[in-house]
PDB file of C-alpha atoms in Angstrom:
ATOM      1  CA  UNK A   1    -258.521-261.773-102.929  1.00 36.00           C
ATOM      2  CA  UNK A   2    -260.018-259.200-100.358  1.00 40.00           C
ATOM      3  CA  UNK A   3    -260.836-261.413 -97.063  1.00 32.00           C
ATOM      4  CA  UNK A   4    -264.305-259.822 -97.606  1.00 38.00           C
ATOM      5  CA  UNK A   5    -264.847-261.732-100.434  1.00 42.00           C
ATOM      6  CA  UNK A   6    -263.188-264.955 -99.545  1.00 38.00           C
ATOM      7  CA  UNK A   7    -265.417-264.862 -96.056  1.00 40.00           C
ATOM      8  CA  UNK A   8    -268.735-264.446 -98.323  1.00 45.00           C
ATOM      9  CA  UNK A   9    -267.359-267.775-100.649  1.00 51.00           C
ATOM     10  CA  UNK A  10    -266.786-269.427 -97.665  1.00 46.00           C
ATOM     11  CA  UNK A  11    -270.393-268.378 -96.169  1.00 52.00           C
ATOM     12  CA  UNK A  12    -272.147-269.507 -99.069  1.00 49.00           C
ATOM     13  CA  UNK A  13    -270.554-272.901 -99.454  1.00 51.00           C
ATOM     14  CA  UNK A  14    -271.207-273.756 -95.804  1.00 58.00           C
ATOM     15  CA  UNK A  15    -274.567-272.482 -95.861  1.00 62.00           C
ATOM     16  CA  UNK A  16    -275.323-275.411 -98.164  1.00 62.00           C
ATOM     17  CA  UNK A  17    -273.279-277.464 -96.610  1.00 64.00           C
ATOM     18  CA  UNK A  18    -274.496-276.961 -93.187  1.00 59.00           C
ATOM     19  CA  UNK A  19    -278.484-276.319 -94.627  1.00 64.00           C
ATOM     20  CA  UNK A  20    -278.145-279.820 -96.517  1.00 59.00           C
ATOM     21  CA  UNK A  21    -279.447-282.799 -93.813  1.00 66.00           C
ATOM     22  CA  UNK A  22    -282.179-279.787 -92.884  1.00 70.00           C
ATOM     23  CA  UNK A  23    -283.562-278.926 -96.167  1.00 69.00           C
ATOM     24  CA  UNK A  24    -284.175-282.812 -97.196  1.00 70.00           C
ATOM     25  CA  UNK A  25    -285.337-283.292 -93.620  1.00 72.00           C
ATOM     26  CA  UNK A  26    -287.509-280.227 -93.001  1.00 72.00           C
ATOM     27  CA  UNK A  27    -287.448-277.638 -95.487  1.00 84.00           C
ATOM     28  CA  UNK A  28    -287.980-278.972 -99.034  1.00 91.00           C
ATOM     29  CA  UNK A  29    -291.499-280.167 -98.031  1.00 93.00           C
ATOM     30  CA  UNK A  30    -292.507-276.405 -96.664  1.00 94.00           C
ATOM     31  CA  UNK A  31    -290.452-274.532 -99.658  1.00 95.00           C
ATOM     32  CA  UNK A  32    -292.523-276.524-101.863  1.00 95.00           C
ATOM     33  CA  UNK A  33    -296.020-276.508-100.296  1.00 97.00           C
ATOM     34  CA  UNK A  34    -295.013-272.579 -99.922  1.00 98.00           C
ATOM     35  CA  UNK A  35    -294.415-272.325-103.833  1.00 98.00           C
ATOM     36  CA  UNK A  36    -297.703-274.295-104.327  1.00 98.00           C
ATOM     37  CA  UNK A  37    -299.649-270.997-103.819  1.00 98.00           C
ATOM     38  CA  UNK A  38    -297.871-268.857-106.670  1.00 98.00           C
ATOM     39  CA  UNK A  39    -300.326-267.517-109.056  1.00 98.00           C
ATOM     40  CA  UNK A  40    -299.890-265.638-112.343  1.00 98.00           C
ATOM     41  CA  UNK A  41    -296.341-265.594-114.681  1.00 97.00           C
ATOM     42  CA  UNK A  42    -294.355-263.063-113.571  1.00 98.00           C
ATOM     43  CA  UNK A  43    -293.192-263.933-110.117  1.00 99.00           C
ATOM     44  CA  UNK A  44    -290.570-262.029-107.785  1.00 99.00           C
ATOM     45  CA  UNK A  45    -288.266-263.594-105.485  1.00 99.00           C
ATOM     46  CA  UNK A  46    -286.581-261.648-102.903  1.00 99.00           C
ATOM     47  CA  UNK A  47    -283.923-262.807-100.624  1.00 97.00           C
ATOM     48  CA  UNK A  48    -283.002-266.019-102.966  1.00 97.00           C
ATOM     49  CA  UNK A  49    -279.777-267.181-101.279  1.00 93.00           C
ATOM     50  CA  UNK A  50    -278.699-270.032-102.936  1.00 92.00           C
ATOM     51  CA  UNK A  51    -281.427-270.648-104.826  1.00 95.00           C
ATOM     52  CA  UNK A  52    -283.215-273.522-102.824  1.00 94.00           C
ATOM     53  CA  UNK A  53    -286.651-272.766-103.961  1.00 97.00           C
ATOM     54  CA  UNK A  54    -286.112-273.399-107.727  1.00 97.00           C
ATOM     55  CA  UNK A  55    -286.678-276.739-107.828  1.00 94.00           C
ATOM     56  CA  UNK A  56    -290.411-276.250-106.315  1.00 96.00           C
ATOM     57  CA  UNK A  57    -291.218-273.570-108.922  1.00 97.00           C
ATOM     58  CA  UNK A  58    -294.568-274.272-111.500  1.00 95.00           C
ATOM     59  CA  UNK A  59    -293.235-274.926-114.969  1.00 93.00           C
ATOM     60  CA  UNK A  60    -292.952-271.657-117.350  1.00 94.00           C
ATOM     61  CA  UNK A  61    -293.285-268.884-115.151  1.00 97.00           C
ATOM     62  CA  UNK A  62    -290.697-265.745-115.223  1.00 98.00           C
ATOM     63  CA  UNK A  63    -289.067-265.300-112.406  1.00 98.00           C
ATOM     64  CA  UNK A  64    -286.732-262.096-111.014  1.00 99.00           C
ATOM     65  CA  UNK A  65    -284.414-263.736-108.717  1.00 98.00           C
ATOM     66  CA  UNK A  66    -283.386-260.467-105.828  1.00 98.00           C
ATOM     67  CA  UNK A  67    -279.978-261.315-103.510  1.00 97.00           C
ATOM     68  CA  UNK A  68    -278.171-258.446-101.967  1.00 95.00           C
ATOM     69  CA  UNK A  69    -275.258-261.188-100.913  1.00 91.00           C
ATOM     70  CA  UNK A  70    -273.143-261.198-104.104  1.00 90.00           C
ATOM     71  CA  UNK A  71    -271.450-264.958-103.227  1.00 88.00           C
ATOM     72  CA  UNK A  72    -275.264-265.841-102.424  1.00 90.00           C
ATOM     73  CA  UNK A  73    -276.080-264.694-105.639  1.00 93.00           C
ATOM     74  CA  UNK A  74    -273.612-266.657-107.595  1.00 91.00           C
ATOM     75  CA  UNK A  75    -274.407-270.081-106.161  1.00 91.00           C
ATOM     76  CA  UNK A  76    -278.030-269.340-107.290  1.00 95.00           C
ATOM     77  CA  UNK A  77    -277.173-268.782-111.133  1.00 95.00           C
ATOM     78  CA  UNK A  78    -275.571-272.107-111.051  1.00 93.00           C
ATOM     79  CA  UNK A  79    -278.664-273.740-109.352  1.00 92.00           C
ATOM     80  CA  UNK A  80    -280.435-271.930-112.043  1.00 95.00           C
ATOM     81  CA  UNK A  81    -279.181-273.992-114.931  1.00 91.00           C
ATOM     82  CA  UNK A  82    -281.894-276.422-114.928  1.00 85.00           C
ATOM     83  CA  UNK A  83    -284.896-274.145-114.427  1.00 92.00           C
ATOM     84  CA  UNK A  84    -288.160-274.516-116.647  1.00 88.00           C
ATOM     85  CA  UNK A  85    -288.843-271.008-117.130  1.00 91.00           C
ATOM     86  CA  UNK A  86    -286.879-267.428-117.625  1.00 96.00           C
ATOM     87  CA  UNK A  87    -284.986-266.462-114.350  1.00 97.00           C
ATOM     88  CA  UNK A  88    -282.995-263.306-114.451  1.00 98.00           C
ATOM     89  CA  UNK A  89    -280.983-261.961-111.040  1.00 98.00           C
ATOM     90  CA  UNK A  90    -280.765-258.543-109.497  1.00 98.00           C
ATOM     91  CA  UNK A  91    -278.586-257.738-106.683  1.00 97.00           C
ATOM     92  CA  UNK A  92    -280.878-255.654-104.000  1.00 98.00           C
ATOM     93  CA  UNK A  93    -282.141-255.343-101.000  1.00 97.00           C
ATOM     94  CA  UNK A  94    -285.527-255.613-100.386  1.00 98.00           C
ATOM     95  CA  UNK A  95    -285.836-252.301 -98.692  1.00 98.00           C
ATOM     96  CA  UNK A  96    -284.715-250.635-102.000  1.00 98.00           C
ATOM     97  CA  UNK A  97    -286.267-252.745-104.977  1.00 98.00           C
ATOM     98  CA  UNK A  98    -285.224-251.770-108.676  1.00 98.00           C
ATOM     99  CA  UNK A  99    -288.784-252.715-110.105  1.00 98.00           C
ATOM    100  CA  UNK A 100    -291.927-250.582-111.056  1.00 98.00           C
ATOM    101  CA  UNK A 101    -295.314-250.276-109.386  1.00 99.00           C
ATOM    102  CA  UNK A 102    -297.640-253.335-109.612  1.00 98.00           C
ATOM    103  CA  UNK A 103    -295.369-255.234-111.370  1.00 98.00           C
ATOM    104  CA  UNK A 104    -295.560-259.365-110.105  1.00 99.00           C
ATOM    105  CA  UNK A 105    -298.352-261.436-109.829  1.00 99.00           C
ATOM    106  CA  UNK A 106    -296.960-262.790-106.863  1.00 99.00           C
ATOM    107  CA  UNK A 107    -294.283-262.275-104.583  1.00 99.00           C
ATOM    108  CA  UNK A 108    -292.127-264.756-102.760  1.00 99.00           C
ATOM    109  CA  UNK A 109    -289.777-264.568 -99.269  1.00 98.00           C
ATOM    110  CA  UNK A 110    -288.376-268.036 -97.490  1.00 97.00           C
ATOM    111  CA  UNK A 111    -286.883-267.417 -94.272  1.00 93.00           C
ATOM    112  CA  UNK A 112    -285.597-263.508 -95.383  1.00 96.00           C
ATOM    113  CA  UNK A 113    -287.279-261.324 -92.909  1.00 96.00           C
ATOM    114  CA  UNK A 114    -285.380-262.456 -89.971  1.00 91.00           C
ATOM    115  CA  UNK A 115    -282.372-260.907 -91.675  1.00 91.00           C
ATOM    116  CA  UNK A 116    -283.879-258.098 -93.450  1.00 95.00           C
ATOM    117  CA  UNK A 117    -282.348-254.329 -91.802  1.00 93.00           C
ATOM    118  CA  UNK A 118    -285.404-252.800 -91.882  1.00 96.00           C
ATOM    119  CA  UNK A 119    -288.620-255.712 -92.587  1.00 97.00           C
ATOM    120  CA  UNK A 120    -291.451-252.603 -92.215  1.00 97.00           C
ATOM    121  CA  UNK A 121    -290.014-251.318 -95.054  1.00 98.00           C
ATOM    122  CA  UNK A 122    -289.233-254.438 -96.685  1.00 98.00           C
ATOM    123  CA  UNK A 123    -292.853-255.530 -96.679  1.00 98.00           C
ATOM    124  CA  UNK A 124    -293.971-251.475 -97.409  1.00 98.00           C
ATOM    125  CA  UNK A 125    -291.676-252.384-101.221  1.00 99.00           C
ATOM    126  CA  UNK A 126    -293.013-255.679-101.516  1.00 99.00           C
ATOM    127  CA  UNK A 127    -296.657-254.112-101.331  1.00 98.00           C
ATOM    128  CA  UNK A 128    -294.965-251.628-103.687  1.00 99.00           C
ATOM    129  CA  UNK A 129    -294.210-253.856-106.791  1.00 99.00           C
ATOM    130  CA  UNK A 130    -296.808-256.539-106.373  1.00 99.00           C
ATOM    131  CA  UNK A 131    -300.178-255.600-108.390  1.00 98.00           C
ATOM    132  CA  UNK A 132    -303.145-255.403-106.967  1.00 97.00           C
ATOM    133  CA  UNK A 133    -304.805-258.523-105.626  1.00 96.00           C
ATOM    134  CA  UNK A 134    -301.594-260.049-106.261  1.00 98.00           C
ATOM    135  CA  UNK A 135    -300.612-262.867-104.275  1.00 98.00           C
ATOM    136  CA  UNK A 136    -297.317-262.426-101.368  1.00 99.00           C
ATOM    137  CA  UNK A 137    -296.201-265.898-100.007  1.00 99.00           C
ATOM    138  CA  UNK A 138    -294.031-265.388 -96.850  1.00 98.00           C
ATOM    139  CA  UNK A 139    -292.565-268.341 -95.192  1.00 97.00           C
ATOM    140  CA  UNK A 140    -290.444-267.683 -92.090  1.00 94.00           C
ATOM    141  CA  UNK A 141    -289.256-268.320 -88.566  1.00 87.00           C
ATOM    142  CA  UNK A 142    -290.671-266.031 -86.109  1.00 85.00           C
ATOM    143  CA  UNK A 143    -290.978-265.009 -82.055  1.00 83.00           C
ATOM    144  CA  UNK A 144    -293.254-267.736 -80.413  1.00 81.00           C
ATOM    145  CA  UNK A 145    -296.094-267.299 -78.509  1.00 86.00           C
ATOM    146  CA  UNK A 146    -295.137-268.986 -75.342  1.00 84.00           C
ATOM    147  CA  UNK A 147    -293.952-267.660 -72.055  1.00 85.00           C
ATOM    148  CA  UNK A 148    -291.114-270.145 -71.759  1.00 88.00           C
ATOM    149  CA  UNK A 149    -289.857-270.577 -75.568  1.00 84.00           C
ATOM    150  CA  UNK A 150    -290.256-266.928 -76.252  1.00 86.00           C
ATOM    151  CA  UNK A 151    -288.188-265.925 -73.346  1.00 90.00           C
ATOM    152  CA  UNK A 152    -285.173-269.025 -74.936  1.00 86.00           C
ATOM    153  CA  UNK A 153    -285.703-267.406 -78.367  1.00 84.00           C
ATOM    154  CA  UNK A 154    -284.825-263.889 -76.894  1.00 84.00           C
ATOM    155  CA  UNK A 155    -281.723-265.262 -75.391  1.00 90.00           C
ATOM    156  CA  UNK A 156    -280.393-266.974 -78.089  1.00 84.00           C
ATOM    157  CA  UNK A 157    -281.244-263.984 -80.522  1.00 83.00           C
ATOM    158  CA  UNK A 158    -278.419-262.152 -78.702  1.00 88.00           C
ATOM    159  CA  UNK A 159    -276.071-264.582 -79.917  1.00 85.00           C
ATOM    160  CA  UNK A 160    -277.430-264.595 -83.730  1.00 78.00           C
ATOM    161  CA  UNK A 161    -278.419-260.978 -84.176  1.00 81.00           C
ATOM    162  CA  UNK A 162    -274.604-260.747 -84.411  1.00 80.00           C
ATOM    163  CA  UNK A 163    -274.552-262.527 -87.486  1.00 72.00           C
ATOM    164  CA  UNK A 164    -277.576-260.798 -88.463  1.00 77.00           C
ATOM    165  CA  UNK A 165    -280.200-263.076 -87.864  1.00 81.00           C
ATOM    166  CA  UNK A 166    -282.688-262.115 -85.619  1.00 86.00           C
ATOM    167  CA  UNK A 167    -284.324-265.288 -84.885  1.00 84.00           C
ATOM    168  CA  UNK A 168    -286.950-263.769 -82.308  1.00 87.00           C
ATOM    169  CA  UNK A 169    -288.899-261.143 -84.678  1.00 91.00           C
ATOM    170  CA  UNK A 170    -292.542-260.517 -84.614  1.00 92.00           C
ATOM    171  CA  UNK A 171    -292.983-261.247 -88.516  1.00 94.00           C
ATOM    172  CA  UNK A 172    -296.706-261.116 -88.837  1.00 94.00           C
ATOM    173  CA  UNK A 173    -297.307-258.539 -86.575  1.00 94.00           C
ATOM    174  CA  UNK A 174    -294.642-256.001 -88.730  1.00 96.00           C
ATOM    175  CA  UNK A 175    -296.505-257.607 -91.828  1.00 96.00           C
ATOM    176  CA  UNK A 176    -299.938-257.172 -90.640  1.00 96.00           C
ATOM    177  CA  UNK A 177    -298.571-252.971 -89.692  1.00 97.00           C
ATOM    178  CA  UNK A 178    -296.814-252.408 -93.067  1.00 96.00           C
ATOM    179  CA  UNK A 179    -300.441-252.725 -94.601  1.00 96.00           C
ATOM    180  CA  UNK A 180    -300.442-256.812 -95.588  1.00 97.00           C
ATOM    181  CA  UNK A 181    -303.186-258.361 -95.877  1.00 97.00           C
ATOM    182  CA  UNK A 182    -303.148-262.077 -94.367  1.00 97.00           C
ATOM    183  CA  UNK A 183    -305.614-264.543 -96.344  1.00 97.00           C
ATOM    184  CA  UNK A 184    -303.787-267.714 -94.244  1.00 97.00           C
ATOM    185  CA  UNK A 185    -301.650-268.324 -91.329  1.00 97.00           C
ATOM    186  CA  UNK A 186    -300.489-272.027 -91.069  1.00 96.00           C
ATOM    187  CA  UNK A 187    -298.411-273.165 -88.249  1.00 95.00           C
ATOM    188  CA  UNK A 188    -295.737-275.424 -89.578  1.00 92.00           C
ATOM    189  CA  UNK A 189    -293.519-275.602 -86.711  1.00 85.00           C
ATOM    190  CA  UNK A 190    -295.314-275.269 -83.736  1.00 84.00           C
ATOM    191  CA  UNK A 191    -296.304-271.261 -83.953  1.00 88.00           C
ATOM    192  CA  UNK A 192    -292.085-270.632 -84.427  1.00 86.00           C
ATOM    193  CA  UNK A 193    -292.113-271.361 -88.247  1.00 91.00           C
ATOM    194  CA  UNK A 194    -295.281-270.248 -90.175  1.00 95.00           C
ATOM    195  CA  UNK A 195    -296.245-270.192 -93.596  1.00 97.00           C
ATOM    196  CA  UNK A 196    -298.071-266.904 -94.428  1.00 98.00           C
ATOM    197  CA  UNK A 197    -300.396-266.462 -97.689  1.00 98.00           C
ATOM    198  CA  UNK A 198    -301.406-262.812 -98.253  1.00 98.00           C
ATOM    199  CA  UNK A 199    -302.816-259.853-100.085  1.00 96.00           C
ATOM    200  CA  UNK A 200    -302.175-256.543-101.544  1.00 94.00           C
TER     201      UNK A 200
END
């Protein structure tokens, strides 16, 4: 086995591991107030990980489950097993999406952006595929506002950007200049973790 691939098993496992006490703590609550504010049937997911956000999804929709991390990926087909709808997975990145023009009725990203190589043109795709009017539901950790936490969020991004998550990025405002259109900000976390309901 290449060490490349036994690093990624090992990633994924201990991202659950370690995400565990925080998602039944924290995050289920927010993944499934996000998911509250789907609309339509057909339904893209980008950045699925492990696939913590299935449980939270309406019954019957279709869902294309996107994952550029292959070890990610396989974690979230098991999760899949019990899902009350159609889910199918593509491995991409969201910069480069495999999908038509106005294709979803609405769009989906948990905590992605802050890992995403280029998020401009992540959001630029996600405009891309969604139809218009169609619904994008964004919910991630971004720079805060204030003097003293922003400045502790820059410092500590120089330790995580190496692992290639860049905890201090100015989400909304890249959102808001790749042509998004924000219906609803809501401040989950203080103004550090935000749920964000938009437009095409």
């Amino acid at each position: 086995m290449a060490l490349k691939d036994f690093s990624g098993k090992i990633f994924a496992f201990g991202y659950d591991v370690f995400m565990f006490p925080i998602e039944k703590f924290a995050l289920e609550k927010l993944r499934a107030k996000a998911l509250s504010f789907i609309e339509g049937k057909r339904i893209l997911e980008v950045g699925v990980g492990t696939g913590l956000n299935f449980q939270f999804y309406p019954d019957g929709v279709n869902v294309i489950a996107v994952e550029p991390k292959f070890e990610m990926l396989k974690r979230a087909i098991k999760r899949a097993k019990n899902f009350n709808g159609q889910i199918y997975f593509v491995s991409a990145r969201v910069e480069f999406l495999p999908f038509k023009d106005d294709f979803f009725d609405s769009v989906l990203a948990t905590f992605v952006f802050c890992e995403v190589e280029n998020p401009a043109n992540g959001f630029r795709e996600l405009l891309r595929v969604l139809k218009p009017g169609g619904r994008l539901i964004l919910l991630e950790h971004v720079r805060p506002g204030g003097k003293f936490l922003s400045k502790v969020f820059d410092l500590v991004n120089n330790f995580t950007s190496i692992l290639g998550e860049n905890i201090n990025r100015e989400t909304l405002k890249i959102a808001l200049e790749a042509g998004v259109v924000i219906e609803k900000v809501i401040n989950v976390y203080g103004d550090f973790v935000k749920l964000i309901i938009a437009r095409k």
